[in-house]
Backbone as CSV, one residue per row, in Angstrom:
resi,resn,N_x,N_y,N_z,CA_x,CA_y,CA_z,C_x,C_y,C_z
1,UNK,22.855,-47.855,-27.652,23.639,-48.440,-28.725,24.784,-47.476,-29.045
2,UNK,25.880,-47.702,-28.967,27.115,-47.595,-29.375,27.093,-47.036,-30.668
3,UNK,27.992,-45.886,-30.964,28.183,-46.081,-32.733,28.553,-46.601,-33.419
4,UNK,29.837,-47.538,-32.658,30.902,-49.104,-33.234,29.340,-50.086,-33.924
5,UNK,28.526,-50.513,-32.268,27.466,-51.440,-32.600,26.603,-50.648,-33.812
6,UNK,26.407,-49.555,-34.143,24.993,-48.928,-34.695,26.141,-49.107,-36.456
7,UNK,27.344,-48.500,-36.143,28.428,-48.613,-37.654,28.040,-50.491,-38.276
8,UNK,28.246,-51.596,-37.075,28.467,-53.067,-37.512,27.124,-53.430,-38.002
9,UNK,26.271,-52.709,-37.351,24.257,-53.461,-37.710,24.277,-52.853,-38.992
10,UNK,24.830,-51.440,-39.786,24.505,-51.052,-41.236,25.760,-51.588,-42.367
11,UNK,26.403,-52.064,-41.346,27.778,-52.781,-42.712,27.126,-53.990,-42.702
12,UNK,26.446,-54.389,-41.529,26.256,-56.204,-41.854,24.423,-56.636,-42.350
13,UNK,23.913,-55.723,-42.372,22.861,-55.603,-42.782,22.256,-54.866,-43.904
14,UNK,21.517,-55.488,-45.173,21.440,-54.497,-46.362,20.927,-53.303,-46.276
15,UNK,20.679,-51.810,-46.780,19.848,-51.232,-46.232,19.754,-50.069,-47.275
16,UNK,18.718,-49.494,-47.297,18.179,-48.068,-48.473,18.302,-46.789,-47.936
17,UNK,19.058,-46.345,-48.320,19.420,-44.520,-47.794,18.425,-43.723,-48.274
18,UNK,17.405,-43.352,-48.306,16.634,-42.122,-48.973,16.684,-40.991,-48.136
19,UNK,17.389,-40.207,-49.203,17.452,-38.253,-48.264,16.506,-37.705,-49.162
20,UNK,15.794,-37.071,-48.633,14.500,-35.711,-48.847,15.403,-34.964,-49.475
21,UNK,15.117,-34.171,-50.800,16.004,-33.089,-50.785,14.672,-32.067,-50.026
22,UNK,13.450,-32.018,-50.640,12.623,-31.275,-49.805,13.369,-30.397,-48.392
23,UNK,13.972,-31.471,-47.487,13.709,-31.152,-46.238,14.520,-30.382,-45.918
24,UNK,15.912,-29.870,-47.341,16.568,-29.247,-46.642,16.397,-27.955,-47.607
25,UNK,15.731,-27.327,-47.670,15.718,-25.258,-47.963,16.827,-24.954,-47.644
26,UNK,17.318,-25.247,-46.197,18.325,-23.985,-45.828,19.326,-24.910,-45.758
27,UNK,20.480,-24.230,-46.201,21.955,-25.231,-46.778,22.700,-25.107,-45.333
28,UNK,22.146,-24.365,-44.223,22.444,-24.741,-42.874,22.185,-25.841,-41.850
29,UNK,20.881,-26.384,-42.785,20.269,-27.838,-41.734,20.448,-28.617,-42.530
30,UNK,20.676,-29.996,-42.045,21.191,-30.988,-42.252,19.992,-31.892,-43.298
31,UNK,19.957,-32.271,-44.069,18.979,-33.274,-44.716,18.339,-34.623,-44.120
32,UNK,16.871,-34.763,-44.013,16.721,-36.087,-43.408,16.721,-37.353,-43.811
33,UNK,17.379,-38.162,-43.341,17.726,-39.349,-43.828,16.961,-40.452,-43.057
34,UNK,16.397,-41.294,-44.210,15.389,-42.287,-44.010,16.165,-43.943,-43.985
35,UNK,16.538,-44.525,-43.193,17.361,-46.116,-43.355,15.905,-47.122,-43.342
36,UNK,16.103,-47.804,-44.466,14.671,-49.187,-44.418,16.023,-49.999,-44.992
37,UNK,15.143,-51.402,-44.133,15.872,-52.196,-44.510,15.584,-53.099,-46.227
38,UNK,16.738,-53.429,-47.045,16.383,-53.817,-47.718,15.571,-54.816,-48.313
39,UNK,15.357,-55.390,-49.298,14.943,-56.727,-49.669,15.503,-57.610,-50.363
40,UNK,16.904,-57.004,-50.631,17.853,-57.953,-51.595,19.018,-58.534,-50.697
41,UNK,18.850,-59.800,-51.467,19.859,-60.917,-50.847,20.835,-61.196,-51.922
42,UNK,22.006,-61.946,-51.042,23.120,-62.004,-51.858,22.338,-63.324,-53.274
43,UNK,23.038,-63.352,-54.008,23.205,-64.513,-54.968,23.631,-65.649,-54.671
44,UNK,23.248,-67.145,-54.440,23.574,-68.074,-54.178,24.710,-68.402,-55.767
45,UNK,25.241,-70.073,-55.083,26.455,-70.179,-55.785,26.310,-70.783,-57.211
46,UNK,24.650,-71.196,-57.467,24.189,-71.543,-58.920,23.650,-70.312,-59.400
47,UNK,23.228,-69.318,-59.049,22.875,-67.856,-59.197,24.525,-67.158,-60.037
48,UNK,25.047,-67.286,-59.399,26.547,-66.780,-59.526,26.848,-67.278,-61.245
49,UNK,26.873,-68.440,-60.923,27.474,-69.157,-62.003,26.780,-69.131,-63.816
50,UNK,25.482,-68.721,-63.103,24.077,-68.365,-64.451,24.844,-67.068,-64.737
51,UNK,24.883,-65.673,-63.668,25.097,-64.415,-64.334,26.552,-64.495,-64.856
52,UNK,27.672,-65.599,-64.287,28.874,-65.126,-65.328,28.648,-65.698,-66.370
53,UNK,28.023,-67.162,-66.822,28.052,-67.362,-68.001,27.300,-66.327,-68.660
54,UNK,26.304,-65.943,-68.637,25.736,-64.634,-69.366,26.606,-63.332,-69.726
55,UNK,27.101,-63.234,-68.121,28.718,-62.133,-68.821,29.238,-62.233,-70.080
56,UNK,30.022,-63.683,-69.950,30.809,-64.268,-70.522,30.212,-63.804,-72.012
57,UNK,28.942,-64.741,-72.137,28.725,-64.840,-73.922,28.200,-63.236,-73.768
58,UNK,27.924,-62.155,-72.827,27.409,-60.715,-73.483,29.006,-60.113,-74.271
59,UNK,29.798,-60.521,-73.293,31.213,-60.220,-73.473,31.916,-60.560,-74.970
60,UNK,31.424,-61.595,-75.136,32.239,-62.109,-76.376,31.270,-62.358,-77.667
61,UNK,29.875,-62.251,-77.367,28.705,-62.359,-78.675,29.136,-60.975,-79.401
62,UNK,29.281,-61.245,-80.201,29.636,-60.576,-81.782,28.893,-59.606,-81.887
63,UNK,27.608,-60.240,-82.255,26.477,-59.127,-82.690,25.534,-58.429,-81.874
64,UNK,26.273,-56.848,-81.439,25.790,-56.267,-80.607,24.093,-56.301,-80.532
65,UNK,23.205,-56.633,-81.582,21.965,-56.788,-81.205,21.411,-58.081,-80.442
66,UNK,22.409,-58.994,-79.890,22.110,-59.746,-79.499,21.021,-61.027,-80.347
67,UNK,21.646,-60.978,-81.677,20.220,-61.762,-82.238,18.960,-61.346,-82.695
68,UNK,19.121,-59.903,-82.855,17.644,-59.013,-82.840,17.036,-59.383,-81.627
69,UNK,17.598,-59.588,-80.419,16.969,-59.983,-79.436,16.494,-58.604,-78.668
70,UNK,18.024,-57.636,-78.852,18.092,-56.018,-78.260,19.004,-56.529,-76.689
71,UNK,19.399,-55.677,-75.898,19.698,-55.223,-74.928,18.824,-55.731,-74.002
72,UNK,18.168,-55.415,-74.019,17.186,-55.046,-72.726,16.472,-56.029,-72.543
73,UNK,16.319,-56.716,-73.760,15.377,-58.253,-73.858,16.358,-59.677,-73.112
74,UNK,17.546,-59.112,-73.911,19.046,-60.319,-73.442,19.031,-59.898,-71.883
75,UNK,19.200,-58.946,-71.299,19.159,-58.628,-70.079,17.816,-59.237,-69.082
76,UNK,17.020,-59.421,-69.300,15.143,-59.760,-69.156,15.685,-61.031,-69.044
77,UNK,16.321,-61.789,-69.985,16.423,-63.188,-70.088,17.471,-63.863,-68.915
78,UNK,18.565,-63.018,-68.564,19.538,-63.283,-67.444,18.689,-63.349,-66.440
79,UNK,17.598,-62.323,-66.080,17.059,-61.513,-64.891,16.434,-63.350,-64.574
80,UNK,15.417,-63.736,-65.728,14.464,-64.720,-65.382,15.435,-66.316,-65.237
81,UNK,16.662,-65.993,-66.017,17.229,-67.389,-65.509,17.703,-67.639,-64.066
82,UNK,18.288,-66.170,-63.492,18.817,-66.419,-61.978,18.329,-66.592,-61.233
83,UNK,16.617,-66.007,-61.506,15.814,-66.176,-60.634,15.047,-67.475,-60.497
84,UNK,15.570,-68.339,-62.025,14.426,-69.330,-61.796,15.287,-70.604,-61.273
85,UNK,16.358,-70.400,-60.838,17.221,-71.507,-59.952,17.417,-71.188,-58.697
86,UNK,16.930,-70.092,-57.827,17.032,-69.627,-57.056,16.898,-70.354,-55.568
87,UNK,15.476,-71.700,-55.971,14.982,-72.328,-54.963,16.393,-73.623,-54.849
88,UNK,16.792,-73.811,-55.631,17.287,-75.497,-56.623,18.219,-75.739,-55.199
89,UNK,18.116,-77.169,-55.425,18.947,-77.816,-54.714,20.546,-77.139,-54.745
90,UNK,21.358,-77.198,-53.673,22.632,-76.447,-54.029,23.456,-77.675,-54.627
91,UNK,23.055,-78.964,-54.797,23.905,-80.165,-55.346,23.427,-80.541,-56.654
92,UNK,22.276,-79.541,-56.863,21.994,-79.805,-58.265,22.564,-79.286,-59.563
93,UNK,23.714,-79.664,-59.772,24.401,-78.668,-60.791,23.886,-79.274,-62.404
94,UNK,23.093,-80.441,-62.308,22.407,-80.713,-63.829,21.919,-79.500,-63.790
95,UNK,20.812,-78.857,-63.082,19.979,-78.355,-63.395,20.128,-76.755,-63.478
96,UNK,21.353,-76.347,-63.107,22.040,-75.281,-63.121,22.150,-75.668,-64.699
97,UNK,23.154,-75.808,-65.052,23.833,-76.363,-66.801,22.776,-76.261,-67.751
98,UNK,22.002,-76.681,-67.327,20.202,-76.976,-68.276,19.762,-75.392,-68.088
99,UNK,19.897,-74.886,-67.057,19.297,-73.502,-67.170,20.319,-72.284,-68.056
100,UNK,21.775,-72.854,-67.983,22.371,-71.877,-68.895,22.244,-72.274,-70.215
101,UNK,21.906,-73.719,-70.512,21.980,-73.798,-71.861,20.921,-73.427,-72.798
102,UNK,19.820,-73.248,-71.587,18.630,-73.069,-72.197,18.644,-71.239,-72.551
103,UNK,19.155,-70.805,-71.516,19.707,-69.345,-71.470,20.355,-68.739,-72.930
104,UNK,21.298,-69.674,-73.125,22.001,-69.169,-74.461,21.253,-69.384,-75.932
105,UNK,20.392,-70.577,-75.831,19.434,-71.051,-76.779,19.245,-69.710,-77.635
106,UNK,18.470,-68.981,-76.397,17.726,-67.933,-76.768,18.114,-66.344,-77.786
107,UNK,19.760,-66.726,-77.909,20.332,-65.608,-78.947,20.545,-66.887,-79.965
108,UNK,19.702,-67.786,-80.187,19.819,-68.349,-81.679,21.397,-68.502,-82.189
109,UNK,22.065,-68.966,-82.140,23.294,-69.125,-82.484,24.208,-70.619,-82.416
110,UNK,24.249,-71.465,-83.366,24.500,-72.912,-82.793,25.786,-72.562,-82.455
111,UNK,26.565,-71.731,-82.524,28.206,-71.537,-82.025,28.242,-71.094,-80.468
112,UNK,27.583,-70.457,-79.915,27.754,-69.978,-78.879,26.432,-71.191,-77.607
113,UNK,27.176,-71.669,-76.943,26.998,-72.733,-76.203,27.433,-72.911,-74.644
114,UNK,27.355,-73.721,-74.018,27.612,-73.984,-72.432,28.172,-75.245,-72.771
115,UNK,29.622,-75.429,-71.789,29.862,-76.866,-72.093,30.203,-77.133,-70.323
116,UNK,29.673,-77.818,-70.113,29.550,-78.388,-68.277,31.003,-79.122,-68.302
117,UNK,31.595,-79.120,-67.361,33.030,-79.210,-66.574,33.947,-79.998,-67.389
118,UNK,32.853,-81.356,-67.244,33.320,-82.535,-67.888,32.913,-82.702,-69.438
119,UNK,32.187,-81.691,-70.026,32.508,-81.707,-71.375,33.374,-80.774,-71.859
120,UNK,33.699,-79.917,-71.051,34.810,-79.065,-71.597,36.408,-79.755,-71.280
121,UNK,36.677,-80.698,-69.520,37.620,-81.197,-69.580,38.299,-82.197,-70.766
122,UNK,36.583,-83.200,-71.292,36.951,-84.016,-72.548,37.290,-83.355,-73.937
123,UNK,36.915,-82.287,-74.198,37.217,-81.464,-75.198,38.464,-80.643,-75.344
124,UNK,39.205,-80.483,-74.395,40.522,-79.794,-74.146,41.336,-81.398,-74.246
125,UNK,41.217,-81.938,-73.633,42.162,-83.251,-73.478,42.206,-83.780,-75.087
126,UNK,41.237,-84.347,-75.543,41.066,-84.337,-77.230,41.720,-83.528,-77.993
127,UNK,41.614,-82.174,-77.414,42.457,-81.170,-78.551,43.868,-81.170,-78.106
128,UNK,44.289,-81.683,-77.067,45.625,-81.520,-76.486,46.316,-82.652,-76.669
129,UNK,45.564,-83.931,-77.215,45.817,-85.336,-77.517,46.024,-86.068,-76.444
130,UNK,45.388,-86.019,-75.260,45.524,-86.038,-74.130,44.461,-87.363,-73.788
131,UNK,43.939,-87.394,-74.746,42.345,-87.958,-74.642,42.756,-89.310,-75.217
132,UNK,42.080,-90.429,-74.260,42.133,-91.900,-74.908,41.212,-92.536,-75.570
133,UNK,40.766,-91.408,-75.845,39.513,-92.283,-76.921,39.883,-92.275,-78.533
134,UNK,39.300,-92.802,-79.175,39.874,-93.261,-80.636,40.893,-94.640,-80.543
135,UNK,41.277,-94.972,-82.136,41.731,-95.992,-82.045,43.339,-96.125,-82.121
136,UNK,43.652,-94.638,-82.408,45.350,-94.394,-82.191,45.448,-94.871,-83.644
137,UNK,44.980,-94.771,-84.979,45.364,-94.376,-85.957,45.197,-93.381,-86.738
138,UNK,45.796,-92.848,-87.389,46.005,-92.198,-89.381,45.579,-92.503,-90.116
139,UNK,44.560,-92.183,-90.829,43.934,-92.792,-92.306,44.841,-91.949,-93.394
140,UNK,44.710,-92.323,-94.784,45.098,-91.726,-95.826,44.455,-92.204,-96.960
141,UNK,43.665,-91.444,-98.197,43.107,-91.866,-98.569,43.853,-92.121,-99.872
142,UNK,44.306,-93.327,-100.232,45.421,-93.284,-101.236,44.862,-93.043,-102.659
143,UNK,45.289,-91.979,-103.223,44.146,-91.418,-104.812,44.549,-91.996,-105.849
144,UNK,45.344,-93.020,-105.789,45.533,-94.214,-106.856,44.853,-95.374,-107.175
145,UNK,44.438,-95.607,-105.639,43.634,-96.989,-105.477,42.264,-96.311,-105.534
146,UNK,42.432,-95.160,-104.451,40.755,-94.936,-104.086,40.599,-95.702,-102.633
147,UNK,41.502,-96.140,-102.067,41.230,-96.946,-101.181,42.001,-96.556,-99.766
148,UNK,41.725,-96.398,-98.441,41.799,-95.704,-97.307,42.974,-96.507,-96.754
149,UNK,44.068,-96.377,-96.440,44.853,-97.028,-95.876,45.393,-96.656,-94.572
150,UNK,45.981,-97.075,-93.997,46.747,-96.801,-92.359,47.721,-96.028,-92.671
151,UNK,47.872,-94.836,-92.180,49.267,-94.151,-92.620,50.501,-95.141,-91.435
152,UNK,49.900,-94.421,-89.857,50.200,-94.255,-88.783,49.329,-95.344,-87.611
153,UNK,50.068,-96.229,-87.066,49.383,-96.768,-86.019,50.084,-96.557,-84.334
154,UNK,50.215,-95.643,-83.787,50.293,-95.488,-82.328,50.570,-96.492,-81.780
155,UNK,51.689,-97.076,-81.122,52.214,-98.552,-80.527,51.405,-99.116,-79.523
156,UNK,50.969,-97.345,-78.479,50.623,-97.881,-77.299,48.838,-97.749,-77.766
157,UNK,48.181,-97.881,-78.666,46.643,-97.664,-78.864,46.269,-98.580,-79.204
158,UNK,45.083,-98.791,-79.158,44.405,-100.116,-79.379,44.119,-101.053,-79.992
159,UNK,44.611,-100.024,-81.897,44.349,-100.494,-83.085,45.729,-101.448,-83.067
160,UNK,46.963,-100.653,-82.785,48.377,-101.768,-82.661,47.808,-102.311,-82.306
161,UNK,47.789,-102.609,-80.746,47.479,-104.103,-80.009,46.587,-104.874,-80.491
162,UNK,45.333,-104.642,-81.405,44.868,-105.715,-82.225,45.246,-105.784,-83.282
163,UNK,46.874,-105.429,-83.426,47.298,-106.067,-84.750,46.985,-105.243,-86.044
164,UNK,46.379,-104.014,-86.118,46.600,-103.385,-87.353,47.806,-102.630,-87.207
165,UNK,48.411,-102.624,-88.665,49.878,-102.071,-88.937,49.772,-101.087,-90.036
166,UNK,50.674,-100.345,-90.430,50.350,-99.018,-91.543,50.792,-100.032,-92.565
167,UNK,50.289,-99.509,-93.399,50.337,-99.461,-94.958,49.034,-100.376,-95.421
């Protein structure tokens, strides 16, 4: 074996370096070095997606105790979510979503949440007015009458086209 081939088998293969300090007394001989191969595999692409959302909310959760949860407990809780999607279908992305949400549950916090693709696309579009849902009017609650009136009706929305008009 080549050193090119012996260099490509330890870049492309995982592997554990353990040096003895034992073995080396004299600072003239070289230390022995032990190569085993590892046991860790990369992260699949629902694996991936569990530890950044966990980033994400360690990154931006407020209260460094995590909820009185601690460090080390919030960390415990990442460890058991990545691992417990590990087998999952790779087309199963419900069940990815369900595992982060259940993930975040666990620092108690109704603000801090998971919103899956398409509830975050409908939630940006809504805030951007982008979104066609509603009826394309303005209420106002007129404090004379007491009584809710149309400020604003949108030409192209639905409430125009069946004929409600402001005032």
């Amino acid at each position: 074996m080549t050193a090119l081939t012996l260099l490509s088998a330890l870049i492309l293969t995982p592997l554990e370096l353990t040096i003895d300090p034992s073995s080396t007394p004299n600072v003239n001989v070289l230390p022995t070095i032990q190569l085993q191969t590892s046991t860790a595999h990369a992260l699949t692409e629902q694996q991936l997606l569990v530890a950044q959302a966990w980033k994400e909310a360690t990154n931006q959760f407020v209260d460094p105790t995590f909820n009185n949860l601690g460090e080390d407990q919030w960390k415990q809780i990442r460890l058991k979510s990545v691992v417990s999607i590990a087998e999952n279908d790779p087309d199963d992305k419900q069940e990815v979503y369900a595992t982060i949400t259940k993930m975040l549950k666990n620092l108690g916090d109704p603000y801090t949440r998971y919103l899956t693709p398409d509830q975050y696309a409908s939630l940006t579009a809504y805030a951007t007015g982008k979104s066609t849902a509603g009826l394309g009017i303005q209420l106002l609650l007129d404090p004379g009458s007491g009584s809710v009136v149309v400020m604003t009706a949108n030409p192209e929305a639905p409430a125009r086209k069946a004929g409600v008009l402001p005032g």
